[in-house]
C-alpha cells in the first residue's frame, strides 16, 4: 500500500471512534485549539513566510496565501464561533409511526471521512478541521505545494492539541502536495466518503471528471452585478466598489458589471473610485465610449467576448451594457457559474424578477456579493461554496457536513 493510502486508511480507522466525543467535549477542544493557534502564531507565520518567499507578490494567489497576525486572530475567532454553534448531529429530521407499529426516524449523522483538495489557502486547513471535528467527521487534506510549509505547521499544531487531549491524531491527515496524491484520494473508494475541491475552475473540473468517490463542486465564481434603470447611484458606487475590491482573489469577487443602457453615461461616477485601486476595466462599446475621457486610458480596454465569462481573481472587471433586467438575467444565466449574483435597484418588480429568474446559489438585492461567506451567513467557518444543485448549495457550514440515516424500531412485526 502506498504512503498516501496508508494515511487515508489511518484516517478511516480513526473516524470510527469520533462518535465517542459529545458536543461539549468537542467545543472545549476547539476553544483550546483557538488559544494554541494564537500562542503558536510565530511558528505558523514563519512557515507561511517560507511559502510567500516562493510566490511572486503580483500573483493573485499571494493574497490567499498570506497569513498575518490579524488573519490568525480572525481564524481563531472563527474556530471559537464554530464551538458556539448547535451541533448538527442527532437531529431528528422526520419522525413517523406507521399503521403496522413501526417507528421510523430520519436522523442526521456524519459523512465519515471528508477529503479536501485546495490550493494556496492555508486558512482552509483550520476551517476544515473545526467544521469536520464539530460535525463528527475525520478529514484528509490535500493542499497545494504553494502552501505546503504553512499547511504542515498548522496540521502539526492541530495534531499536538489532539494528542494532548487523548484523541487519535489520525482524524486529520495531510497528504503530500502532489498530483499523484490527488489521484489516489479521488480513487479511495471505501475510505473517503466525500471529496470537496476548493480552488479555481481547472481544479474543480479535474476533480469532477476524475473522482471515483462522491464529490461536491465548489468555488469557481463568475460573478455579475446588474445596475438597473432605477438604481441609486451612491448606493451602487459603494456596493460595486466593495464587491470588486474588498478581496479580488476570493470566489465571490465581482467580475462583470451589467448596466442599464439608460444609465451608461453615469459610469464615470459609478466606477470612478476604482481607478485608485488600479482596476482594469474591459468595457463594451457603449461603456467604453462613456468612460474614454473619464477613466485612466492605461486602465481601460475594449472588451472581447471572452471577458464576459472570466473569473478574473484580480483587479480587473468587465462592463456590459444591457437593455433591461430580462437581458441582464439572460446574460447572467449564460456566462455566470451559479455562484453569486446581485441587482442594484429601486424597483420591486425588477428585484422579484431577478430573484426568480437568476440561476445561482446566492442572489442579492442591493447588497454586494462579498457577503457570500459562511461566517457572514451565520454558519460559522465555511468548508466551501457549492455551485451545484444536488445536495448542498451555496455556503457550506456545519449542517452541510452531515448526511442522515433511517432508524426503524419495531416489536416483532414481519412483512407479508
mmCIF file of N, CA and C in Angstrom, residues 295-353:
data_model
loop_
_atom_site.group_PDB
_atom_site.id
_atom_site.type_symbol
_atom_site.label_atom_id
_atom_site.label_comp_id
_atom_site.label_asym_id
_atom_site.label_seq_id
_atom_site.Cartn_x
_atom_site.Cartn_y
_atom_site.Cartn_z
ATOM 1 N N UNK A 295 -11.857 57.915 -17.477
ATOM 2 C CA UNK A 295 -11.161 56.887 -16.712
ATOM 3 C C UNK A 295 -9.755 56.760 -17.294
ATOM 4 N N UNK A 296 -8.742 56.490 -16.466
ATOM 5 C CA UNK A 296 -7.371 56.438 -16.986
ATOM 6 C C UNK A 296 -7.229 55.512 -18.185
ATOM 7 N N UNK A 297 -6.636 56.032 -19.248
ATOM 8 C CA UNK A 297 -6.543 55.285 -20.506
ATOM 9 C C UNK A 297 -5.798 53.969 -20.333
ATOM 10 N N UNK A 298 -4.774 53.961 -19.466
ATOM 11 C CA UNK A 298 -3.991 52.740 -19.290
ATOM 12 C C UNK A 298 -4.759 51.643 -18.533
ATOM 13 N N UNK A 299 -5.908 52.031 -17.947
ATOM 14 C CA UNK A 299 -6.723 51.068 -17.203
ATOM 15 C C UNK A 299 -8.027 50.732 -17.919
ATOM 16 N N UNK A 300 -8.174 51.197 -19.155
ATOM 17 C CA UNK A 300 -9.415 50.998 -19.896
ATOM 18 C C UNK A 300 -9.138 50.271 -21.201
ATOM 19 N N UNK A 301 -9.840 49.162 -21.413
ATOM 20 C CA UNK A 301 -9.690 48.388 -22.633
ATOM 21 C C UNK A 301 -11.057 48.031 -23.187
ATOM 22 N N UNK A 302 -11.104 47.799 -24.489
ATOM 23 C CA UNK A 302 -12.345 47.343 -25.102
ATOM 24 C C UNK A 302 -12.512 45.858 -24.844
ATOM 25 N N UNK A 303 -13.711 45.483 -24.450
ATOM 26 C CA UNK A 303 -13.979 44.090 -24.063
ATOM 27 C C UNK A 303 -14.080 43.184 -25.282
ATOM 28 N N UNK A 304 -13.667 41.935 -25.075
ATOM 29 C CA UNK A 304 -13.899 40.882 -26.066
ATOM 30 C C UNK A 304 -14.957 39.939 -25.503
ATOM 31 N N UNK A 305 -15.454 39.056 -26.321
ATOM 32 C CA UNK A 305 -16.474 38.110 -25.875
ATOM 33 C C UNK A 305 -15.980 37.268 -24.691
ATOM 34 N N UNK A 306 -14.690 36.917 -24.690
ATOM 35 C CA UNK A 306 -14.133 36.073 -23.630
ATOM 36 C C UNK A 306 -14.136 36.758 -22.261
ATOM 37 N N UNK A 307 -14.186 38.081 -22.239
ATOM 38 C CA UNK A 307 -14.115 38.800 -20.965
ATOM 39 C C UNK A 307 -15.383 38.665 -20.138
ATOM 40 N N UNK A 308 -16.488 38.261 -20.752
ATOM 41 C CA UNK A 308 -17.760 38.222 -20.016
ATOM 42 C C UNK A 308 -18.008 36.889 -19.293
ATOM 43 N N UNK A 309 -17.123 35.935 -19.457
ATOM 44 C CA UNK A 309 -17.250 34.688 -18.713
ATOM 45 C C UNK A 309 -16.005 34.381 -17.907
ATOM 46 N N UNK A 310 -15.204 35.410 -17.636
ATOM 47 C CA UNK A 310 -13.936 35.208 -16.948
ATOM 48 C C UNK A 310 -14.061 35.408 -15.442
ATOM 49 N N UNK A 311 -13.442 34.513 -14.688
ATOM 50 C CA UNK A 311 -13.247 34.752 -13.257
ATOM 51 C C UNK A 311 -11.868 35.386 -13.119
ATOM 52 N N UNK A 312 -11.835 36.703 -12.948
ATOM 53 C CA UNK A 312 -10.571 37.423 -13.040
ATOM 54 C C UNK A 312 -9.634 37.138 -11.867
ATOM 55 N N UNK A 313 -10.159 37.086 -10.636
ATOM 56 C CA UNK A 313 -9.331 36.917 -9.447
ATOM 57 C C UNK A 313 -8.176 37.925 -9.432
ATOM 58 N N UNK A 314 -8.508 39.139 -9.820
ATOM 59 C CA UNK A 314 -7.502 40.192 -9.961
ATOM 60 C C UNK A 314 -8.227 41.527 -9.987
ATOM 61 N N UNK A 315 -7.466 42.605 -10.021
ATOM 62 C CA UNK A 315 -8.052 43.946 -10.103
ATOM 63 C C UNK A 315 -8.461 44.227 -11.549
ATOM 64 N N UNK A 316 -9.432 43.465 -12.024
ATOM 65 C CA UNK A 316 -9.940 43.569 -13.383
ATOM 66 C C UNK A 316 -11.438 43.325 -13.352
ATOM 67 N N UNK A 317 -12.181 44.013 -14.234
ATOM 68 C CA UNK A 317 -13.631 43.856 -14.261
ATOM 69 C C UNK A 317 -14.162 44.155 -15.655
ATOM 70 N N UNK A 318 -15.106 43.357 -16.111
ATOM 71 C CA UNK A 318 -15.765 43.602 -17.385
ATOM 72 C C UNK A 318 -17.002 44.460 -17.158
ATOM 73 N N UNK A 319 -17.407 45.203 -18.188
ATOM 74 C CA UNK A 319 -18.629 46.009 -18.130
ATOM 75 C C UNK A 319 -19.442 45.731 -19.390
ATOM 76 N N UNK A 320 -20.725 45.410 -19.187
ATOM 77 C CA UNK A 320 -21.606 45.084 -20.299
ATOM 78 C C UNK A 320 -22.873 45.929 -20.201
ATOM 79 N N UNK A 321 -23.272 46.568 -21.284
ATOM 80 C CA UNK A 321 -24.491 47.367 -21.341
ATOM 81 C C UNK A 321 -25.656 46.480 -21.780
ATOM 82 N N UNK A 322 -26.758 46.555 -21.044
ATOM 83 C CA UNK A 322 -27.943 45.744 -21.384
ATOM 84 C C UNK A 322 -29.186 46.627 -21.429
ATOM 85 N N UNK A 323 -30.209 46.144 -22.104
ATOM 86 C CA UNK A 323 -31.427 46.932 -22.285
ATOM 87 C C UNK A 323 -32.283 46.980 -21.026
ATOM 88 N N UNK A 324 -32.398 45.843 -20.344
ATOM 89 C CA UNK A 324 -33.313 45.771 -19.209
ATOM 90 C C UNK A 324 -32.962 44.565 -18.344
ATOM 91 N N UNK A 325 -33.778 44.323 -17.312
ATOM 92 C CA UNK A 325 -33.492 43.238 -16.383
ATOM 93 C C UNK A 325 -33.560 41.874 -17.068
ATOM 94 N N UNK A 326 -34.420 41.736 -18.073
ATOM 95 C CA UNK A 326 -34.512 40.456 -18.772
ATOM 96 C C UNK A 326 -33.216 40.135 -19.503
ATOM 97 N N UNK A 327 -32.625 41.146 -20.144
ATOM 98 C CA UNK A 327 -31.364 40.907 -20.834
ATOM 99 C C UNK A 327 -30.241 40.660 -19.824
ATOM 100 N N UNK A 328 -30.300 41.356 -18.691
ATOM 101 C CA UNK A 328 -29.301 41.140 -17.652
ATOM 102 C C UNK A 328 -29.351 39.694 -17.147
ATOM 103 N N UNK A 329 -30.538 39.213 -16.865
ATOM 104 C CA UNK A 329 -30.693 37.835 -16.377
ATOM 105 C C UNK A 329 -30.240 36.832 -17.437
ATOM 106 N N UNK A 330 -30.584 37.086 -18.686
ATOM 107 C CA UNK A 330 -30.161 36.202 -19.770
ATOM 108 C C UNK A 330 -28.643 36.131 -19.846
ATOM 109 N N UNK A 331 -27.982 37.285 -19.709
ATOM 110 C CA UNK A 331 -26.516 37.330 -19.722
ATOM 111 C C UNK A 331 -25.947 36.516 -18.560
ATOM 112 N N UNK A 332 -26.512 36.724 -17.364
ATOM 113 C CA UNK A 332 -26.014 36.033 -16.172
ATOM 114 C C UNK A 332 -26.162 34.529 -16.305
ATOM 115 N N UNK A 333 -27.312 34.087 -16.772
ATOM 116 C CA UNK A 333 -27.540 32.648 -16.881
ATOM 117 C C UNK A 333 -26.703 32.007 -17.986
ATOM 118 N N UNK A 334 -26.216 32.823 -18.909
ATOM 119 C CA UNK A 334 -25.329 32.299 -19.950
ATOM 120 C C UNK A 334 -23.877 32.270 -19.482
ATOM 121 N N UNK A 335 -23.418 33.347 -18.825
ATOM 122 C CA UNK A 335 -21.997 33.485 -18.510
ATOM 123 C C UNK A 335 -21.646 33.199 -17.049
ATOM 124 N N UNK A 336 -22.612 33.260 -16.150
ATOM 125 C CA UNK A 336 -22.321 33.056 -14.738
ATOM 126 C C UNK A 336 -22.012 31.600 -14.432
ATOM 127 N N UNK A 337 -21.546 31.357 -13.211
ATOM 128 C CA UNK A 337 -21.177 29.997 -12.807
ATOM 129 C C UNK A 337 -22.109 29.441 -11.741
ATOM 130 N N UNK A 338 -23.229 30.143 -11.477
ATOM 131 C CA UNK A 338 -24.167 29.660 -10.481
ATOM 132 C C UNK A 338 -23.735 29.921 -9.058
ATOM 133 N N UNK A 339 -22.865 30.878 -8.868
ATOM 134 C CA UNK A 339 -22.293 31.167 -7.543
ATOM 135 C C UNK A 339 -23.074 32.273 -6.844
ATOM 136 N N UNK A 340 -22.780 33.534 -7.168
ATOM 137 C CA UNK A 340 -23.409 34.695 -6.521
ATOM 138 C C UNK A 340 -23.686 35.773 -7.554
ATOM 139 N N UNK A 341 -24.887 36.343 -7.515
ATOM 140 C CA UNK A 341 -25.282 37.389 -8.459
ATOM 141 C C UNK A 341 -26.065 38.454 -7.696
ATOM 142 N N UNK A 342 -25.984 39.700 -8.182
ATOM 143 C CA UNK A 342 -26.631 40.798 -7.456
ATOM 144 C C UNK A 342 -27.297 41.780 -8.418
ATOM 145 N N UNK A 343 -28.370 42.408 -7.933
ATOM 146 C CA UNK A 343 -29.013 43.507 -8.648
ATOM 147 C C UNK A 343 -29.081 44.715 -7.722
ATOM 148 N N UNK A 344 -28.793 45.873 -8.283
ATOM 149 C CA UNK A 344 -28.955 47.143 -7.567
ATOM 150 C C UNK A 344 -30.149 47.836 -8.192
ATOM 151 N N UNK A 345 -31.195 48.064 -7.407
ATOM 152 C CA UNK A 345 -32.462 48.532 -7.972
ATOM 153 C C UNK A 345 -33.338 49.192 -6.929
ATOM 154 N N UNK A 346 -34.225 50.058 -7.372
ATOM 155 C CA UNK A 346 -35.298 50.585 -6.532
ATOM 156 C C UNK A 346 -36.655 50.086 -7.015
ATOM 157 N N UNK A 347 -36.640 49.121 -7.911
ATOM 158 C CA UNK A 347 -37.866 48.563 -8.470
ATOM 159 C C UNK A 347 -38.146 47.202 -7.846
ATOM 160 N N UNK A 348 -39.259 47.079 -7.149
ATOM 161 C CA UNK A 348 -39.615 45.787 -6.562
ATOM 162 C C UNK A 348 -39.913 44.763 -7.651
ATOM 163 N N UNK A 349 -40.441 45.216 -8.777
ATOM 164 C CA UNK A 349 -40.715 44.300 -9.879
ATOM 165 C C UNK A 349 -39.426 43.715 -10.443
ATOM 166 N N UNK A 350 -38.422 44.589 -10.660
ATOM 167 C CA UNK A 350 -37.136 44.099 -11.149
ATOM 168 C C UNK A 350 -36.473 43.159 -10.142
ATOM 169 N N UNK A 351 -36.566 43.527 -8.865
ATOM 170 C CA UNK A 351 -35.969 42.697 -7.820
ATOM 171 C C UNK A 351 -36.606 41.309 -7.806
ATOM 172 N N UNK A 352 -37.920 41.256 -7.875
ATOM 173 C CA UNK A 352 -38.620 39.976 -7.851
ATOM 174 C C UNK A 352 -38.282 39.134 -9.089
ATOM 175 N N UNK A 353 -38.249 39.784 -10.248
ATOM 176 C CA UNK A 353 -37.911 39.066 -11.472
ATOM 177 C C UNK A 353 -36.499 38.481 -11.367
#
